[in-house]
């Protein structure tokens, strides 16, 4: 089931990006995003969705009781995201909220995915949601770390 969800994310990553962009633009607490062109807002989000799919696919092969590992390269993408949003004059709360909106959209997409599948094993559900949450926790921590570092470097100048 986790592998099937990962495959769906790979196949539908562009509509997922569009869905996320619409949610960000509609969020009244993300005012800086509304000043960005579509390409600037999109940033490298498609690659983050694909990284999540890779992470999910890899976790499908792991025992259910093991802590999921985030796919290599995710940290680099997250740090780039934080650096980009710093350069675009986001506030740190906007950076965190933007990532939270993506997490929410992923959980909603997962909910839609499992709706038509009938009975779902509790362990599969828990493992999938654990991977999604861990992935976004890592993205958030790495993005914020580089954002704060950029701010501190500029303050020192």
PDB file of C-alpha atoms in Angstrom:
ATOM      1  CA  UNK A   1       0.000   0.000   0.000  1.00  0.00           C
ATOM      2  CA  UNK A   2       2.814   2.421   0.856  1.00  0.00           C
ATOM      3  CA  UNK A   3       4.557   1.630  -2.418  1.00  0.00           C
ATOM      4  CA  UNK A   4       1.295   2.277  -4.307  1.00  0.00           C
ATOM      5  CA  UNK A   5       0.912   5.645  -2.598  1.00  0.00           C
ATOM      6  CA  UNK A   6       4.518   6.511  -3.472  1.00  0.00           C
ATOM      7  CA  UNK A   7       3.798   5.631  -7.087  1.00  0.00           C
ATOM      8  CA  UNK A   8       0.721   7.863  -7.084  1.00  0.00           C
ATOM      9  CA  UNK A   9       2.794  10.778  -5.779  1.00  0.00           C
ATOM     10  CA  UNK A  10       5.332  10.252  -8.558  1.00  0.00           C
ATOM     11  CA  UNK A  11       2.637  10.103 -11.220  1.00  0.00           C
ATOM     12  CA  UNK A  12       0.680  13.091  -9.902  1.00  0.00           C
ATOM     13  CA  UNK A  13       3.458  15.350  -8.654  1.00  0.00           C
ATOM     14  CA  UNK A  14       2.559  18.227 -11.005  1.00  0.00           C
ATOM     15  CA  UNK A  15      -1.127  18.371  -9.934  1.00  0.00           C
ATOM     16  CA  UNK A  16       0.074  18.135  -6.326  1.00  0.00           C
ATOM     17  CA  UNK A  17       2.326  21.156  -6.854  1.00  0.00           C
ATOM     18  CA  UNK A  18      -0.581  23.068  -8.415  1.00  0.00           C
ATOM     19  CA  UNK A  19      -2.839  22.114  -5.503  1.00  0.00           C
ATOM     20  CA  UNK A  20      -0.229  23.278  -2.998  1.00  0.00           C
ATOM     21  CA  UNK A  21       0.330  26.560  -4.840  1.00  0.00           C
ATOM     22  CA  UNK A  22      -3.406  27.278  -4.790  1.00  0.00           C
ATOM     23  CA  UNK A  23      -3.533  26.533  -1.047  1.00  0.00           C
ATOM     24  CA  UNK A  24      -0.555  28.808  -0.363  1.00  0.00           C
ATOM     25  CA  UNK A  25      -1.992  31.639  -2.444  1.00  0.00           C
ATOM     26  CA  UNK A  26      -5.318  31.299  -0.586  1.00  0.00           C
ATOM     27  CA  UNK A  27      -3.702  31.391   2.856  1.00  0.00           C
ATOM     28  CA  UNK A  28      -4.057  34.906   4.326  1.00  0.00           C
ATOM     29  CA  UNK A  29      -1.039  34.310   6.580  1.00  0.00           C
ATOM     30  CA  UNK A  30       1.295  33.804   3.613  1.00  0.00           C
ATOM     31  CA  UNK A  31       1.339  37.321   2.214  1.00  0.00           C
ATOM     32  CA  UNK A  32       4.867  37.169   0.823  1.00  0.00           C
ATOM     33  CA  UNK A  33       3.899  34.217  -1.384  1.00  0.00           C
ATOM     34  CA  UNK A  34       1.330  36.390  -3.142  1.00  0.00           C
ATOM     35  CA  UNK A  35       4.091  38.740  -4.302  1.00  0.00           C
ATOM     36  CA  UNK A  36       5.976  35.930  -6.028  1.00  0.00           C
ATOM     37  CA  UNK A  37       5.629  34.879  -9.636  1.00  0.00           C
ATOM     38  CA  UNK A  38       4.466  31.305 -10.183  1.00  0.00           C
ATOM     39  CA  UNK A  39       7.984  30.095 -10.983  1.00  0.00           C
ATOM     40  CA  UNK A  40       9.383  31.717  -7.829  1.00  0.00           C
ATOM     41  CA  UNK A  41       6.700  30.194  -5.626  1.00  0.00           C
ATOM     42  CA  UNK A  42       7.001  26.794  -7.267  1.00  0.00           C
ATOM     43  CA  UNK A  43      10.725  26.893  -6.535  1.00  0.00           C
ATOM     44  CA  UNK A  44      11.840  23.265  -6.420  1.00  0.00           C
ATOM     45  CA  UNK A  45       8.687  21.918  -4.805  1.00  0.00           C
ATOM     46  CA  UNK A  46       8.260  19.223  -7.441  1.00  0.00           C
ATOM     47  CA  UNK A  47      11.550  17.691  -6.382  1.00  0.00           C
ATOM     48  CA  UNK A  48      10.419  17.656  -2.724  1.00  0.00           C
ATOM     49  CA  UNK A  49       7.262  15.757  -3.696  1.00  0.00           C
ATOM     50  CA  UNK A  50       9.397  13.265  -5.610  1.00  0.00           C
ATOM     51  CA  UNK A  51      11.761  12.952  -2.623  1.00  0.00           C
ATOM     52  CA  UNK A  52       8.777  12.148  -0.414  1.00  0.00           C
ATOM     53  CA  UNK A  53       7.698   9.476  -2.905  1.00  0.00           C
ATOM     54  CA  UNK A  54      11.231   8.002  -2.811  1.00  0.00           C
ATOM     55  CA  UNK A  55      11.213   8.048   0.981  1.00  0.00           C
ATOM     56  CA  UNK A  56       7.842   6.306   1.086  1.00  0.00           C
ATOM     57  CA  UNK A  57       8.918   3.690  -1.450  1.00  0.00           C
ATOM     58  CA  UNK A  58      12.084   2.952   0.525  1.00  0.00           C
ATOM     59  CA  UNK A  59      10.120   2.663   3.770  1.00  0.00           C
ATOM     60  CA  UNK A  60       7.790   0.081   2.194  1.00  0.00           C
ATOM     61  CA  UNK A  61      10.709  -2.348   2.174  1.00  0.00           C
ATOM     62  CA  UNK A  62      11.601  -1.703   5.825  1.00  0.00           C
ATOM     63  CA  UNK A  63      10.107  -3.477   8.835  1.00  0.00           C
ATOM     64  CA  UNK A  64       7.153  -1.594  10.285  1.00  0.00           C
ATOM     65  CA  UNK A  65       8.858  -0.998  13.626  1.00  0.00           C
ATOM     66  CA  UNK A  66      11.925   0.761  12.181  1.00  0.00           C
ATOM     67  CA  UNK A  67      12.156   4.541  12.128  1.00  0.00           C
ATOM     68  CA  UNK A  68      11.906   5.732   8.524  1.00  0.00           C
ATOM     69  CA  UNK A  69      14.968   7.258   6.913  1.00  0.00           C
ATOM     70  CA  UNK A  70      14.585  10.346   4.771  1.00  0.00           C
ATOM     71  CA  UNK A  71      15.929   9.897   1.238  1.00  0.00           C
ATOM     72  CA  UNK A  72      19.445  11.250   0.633  1.00  0.00           C
ATOM     73  CA  UNK A  73      19.374  14.656  -1.025  1.00  0.00           C
ATOM     74  CA  UNK A  74      16.295  15.775   0.899  1.00  0.00           C
ATOM     75  CA  UNK A  75      18.389  17.834   3.310  1.00  0.00           C
ATOM     76  CA  UNK A  76      20.043  19.661   0.410  1.00  0.00           C
ATOM     77  CA  UNK A  77      16.634  20.443  -1.138  1.00  0.00           C
ATOM     78  CA  UNK A  78      15.281  21.635   2.210  1.00  0.00           C
ATOM     79  CA  UNK A  79      18.279  23.867   2.834  1.00  0.00           C
ATOM     80  CA  UNK A  80      17.921  25.317  -0.663  1.00  0.00           C
ATOM     81  CA  UNK A  81      14.274  26.012   0.087  1.00  0.00           C
ATOM     82  CA  UNK A  82      15.134  27.907   3.267  1.00  0.00           C
ATOM     83  CA  UNK A  83      17.833  29.891   1.494  1.00  0.00           C
ATOM     84  CA  UNK A  84      15.505  30.733  -1.396  1.00  0.00           C
ATOM     85  CA  UNK A  85      12.718  31.863   0.902  1.00  0.00           C
ATOM     86  CA  UNK A  86      15.190  34.040   2.847  1.00  0.00           C
ATOM     87  CA  UNK A  87      16.223  35.709  -0.413  1.00  0.00           C
ATOM     88  CA  UNK A  88      12.538  36.223  -1.265  1.00  0.00           C
ATOM     89  CA  UNK A  89      12.018  38.061   2.046  1.00  0.00           C
ATOM     90  CA  UNK A  90       9.782  35.499   3.708  1.00  0.00           C
ATOM     91  CA  UNK A  91       9.337  35.774   7.447  1.00  0.00           C
ATOM     92  CA  UNK A  92      10.347  32.635   9.350  1.00  0.00           C
ATOM     93  CA  UNK A  93       6.717  31.996  10.348  1.00  0.00           C
ATOM     94  CA  UNK A  94       5.772  32.067   6.661  1.00  0.00           C
ATOM     95  CA  UNK A  95       8.498  29.546   5.852  1.00  0.00           C
ATOM     96  CA  UNK A  96       7.215  27.156   8.513  1.00  0.00           C
ATOM     97  CA  UNK A  97       3.581  27.700   7.534  1.00  0.00           C
ATOM     98  CA  UNK A  98       4.306  27.079   3.861  1.00  0.00           C
ATOM     99  CA  UNK A  99       5.854  23.709   4.725  1.00  0.00           C
ATOM    100  CA  UNK A 100       2.911  22.976   6.998  1.00  0.00           C
ATOM    101  CA  UNK A 101       0.505  23.646   4.127  1.00  0.00           C
ATOM    102  CA  UNK A 102       2.365  21.090   2.020  1.00  0.00           C
ATOM    103  CA  UNK A 103       2.239  18.553   4.870  1.00  0.00           C
ATOM    104  CA  UNK A 104      -1.493  19.117   5.201  1.00  0.00           C
ATOM    105  CA  UNK A 105      -1.998  18.678   1.460  1.00  0.00           C
ATOM    106  CA  UNK A 106      -0.028  15.414   1.544  1.00  0.00           C
ATOM    107  CA  UNK A 107      -2.131  14.063   4.392  1.00  0.00           C
ATOM    108  CA  UNK A 108      -5.276  15.037   2.473  1.00  0.00           C
ATOM    109  CA  UNK A 109      -3.956  13.338  -0.670  1.00  0.00           C
ATOM    110  CA  UNK A 110      -3.222  10.234   1.391  1.00  0.00           C
ATOM    111  CA  UNK A 111      -6.750  10.361   2.851  1.00  0.00           C
ATOM    112  CA  UNK A 112      -8.185  10.544  -0.673  1.00  0.00           C
ATOM    113  CA  UNK A 113      -5.912   7.691  -1.733  1.00  0.00           C
ATOM    114  CA  UNK A 114      -7.096   5.348   1.027  1.00  0.00           C
ATOM    115  CA  UNK A 115     -10.791   6.246   0.698  1.00  0.00           C
ATOM    116  CA  UNK A 116     -11.292   3.995  -2.302  1.00  0.00           C
ATOM    117  CA  UNK A 117      -9.150   1.160  -1.034  1.00  0.00           C
ATOM    118  CA  UNK A 118     -11.580  -0.342   1.431  1.00  0.00           C
ATOM    119  CA  UNK A 119     -10.086  -1.726   4.602  1.00  0.00           C
ATOM    120  CA  UNK A 120      -6.637  -0.435   5.451  1.00  0.00           C
ATOM    121  CA  UNK A 121      -4.328  -2.157   7.878  1.00  0.00           C
ATOM    122  CA  UNK A 122      -3.640   0.007  10.915  1.00  0.00           C
ATOM    123  CA  UNK A 123       0.105  -0.607  10.685  1.00  0.00           C
ATOM    124  CA  UNK A 124       0.213   0.523   7.051  1.00  0.00           C
ATOM    125  CA  UNK A 125      -1.681   3.677   7.909  1.00  0.00           C
ATOM    126  CA  UNK A 126       0.582   4.426  10.860  1.00  0.00           C
ATOM    127  CA  UNK A 127       3.757   3.719   8.913  1.00  0.00           C
ATOM    128  CA  UNK A 128       2.703   5.963   6.031  1.00  0.00           C
ATOM    129  CA  UNK A 129       1.689   8.859   8.243  1.00  0.00           C
ATOM    130  CA  UNK A 130       4.874   8.435  10.289  1.00  0.00           C
ATOM    131  CA  UNK A 131       6.992   8.683   7.139  1.00  0.00           C
ATOM    132  CA  UNK A 132       5.101  11.750   5.906  1.00  0.00           C
ATOM    133  CA  UNK A 133       5.406  13.533   9.250  1.00  0.00           C
ATOM    134  CA  UNK A 134       9.081  12.658   9.698  1.00  0.00           C
ATOM    135  CA  UNK A 135       9.815  13.832   6.159  1.00  0.00           C
ATOM    136  CA  UNK A 136       8.194  17.216   6.783  1.00  0.00           C
ATOM    137  CA  UNK A 137       9.782  17.557  10.215  1.00  0.00           C
ATOM    138  CA  UNK A 138      13.185  17.146   8.547  1.00  0.00           C
ATOM    139  CA  UNK A 139      12.291  19.570   5.748  1.00  0.00           C
ATOM    140  CA  UNK A 140      11.123  22.154   8.270  1.00  0.00           C
ATOM    141  CA  UNK A 141      14.166  21.822  10.538  1.00  0.00           C
ATOM    142  CA  UNK A 142      16.655  22.008   7.671  1.00  0.00           C
ATOM    143  CA  UNK A 143      14.881  24.911   5.946  1.00  0.00           C
ATOM    144  CA  UNK A 144      14.602  26.928   9.136  1.00  0.00           C
ATOM    145  CA  UNK A 145      18.229  26.205  10.097  1.00  0.00           C
ATOM    146  CA  UNK A 146      19.575  27.654   6.858  1.00  0.00           C
ATOM    147  CA  UNK A 147      17.078  30.544   6.984  1.00  0.00           C
ATOM    148  CA  UNK A 148      18.230  31.495  10.492  1.00  0.00           C
ATOM    149  CA  UNK A 149      21.868  31.117   9.458  1.00  0.00           C
ATOM    150  CA  UNK A 150      21.299  33.498   6.533  1.00  0.00           C
ATOM    151  CA  UNK A 151      19.622  36.005   8.857  1.00  0.00           C
ATOM    152  CA  UNK A 152      22.455  35.789  11.380  1.00  0.00           C
ATOM    153  CA  UNK A 153      25.078  36.239   8.674  1.00  0.00           C
ATOM    154  CA  UNK A 154      23.331  39.353   7.392  1.00  0.00           C
ATOM    155  CA  UNK A 155      22.966  40.748  10.908  1.00  0.00           C
ATOM    156  CA  UNK A 156      26.721  40.322  11.448  1.00  0.00           C
ATOM    157  CA  UNK A 157      27.527  42.466   8.411  1.00  0.00           C
TER     158      UNK A 157
END
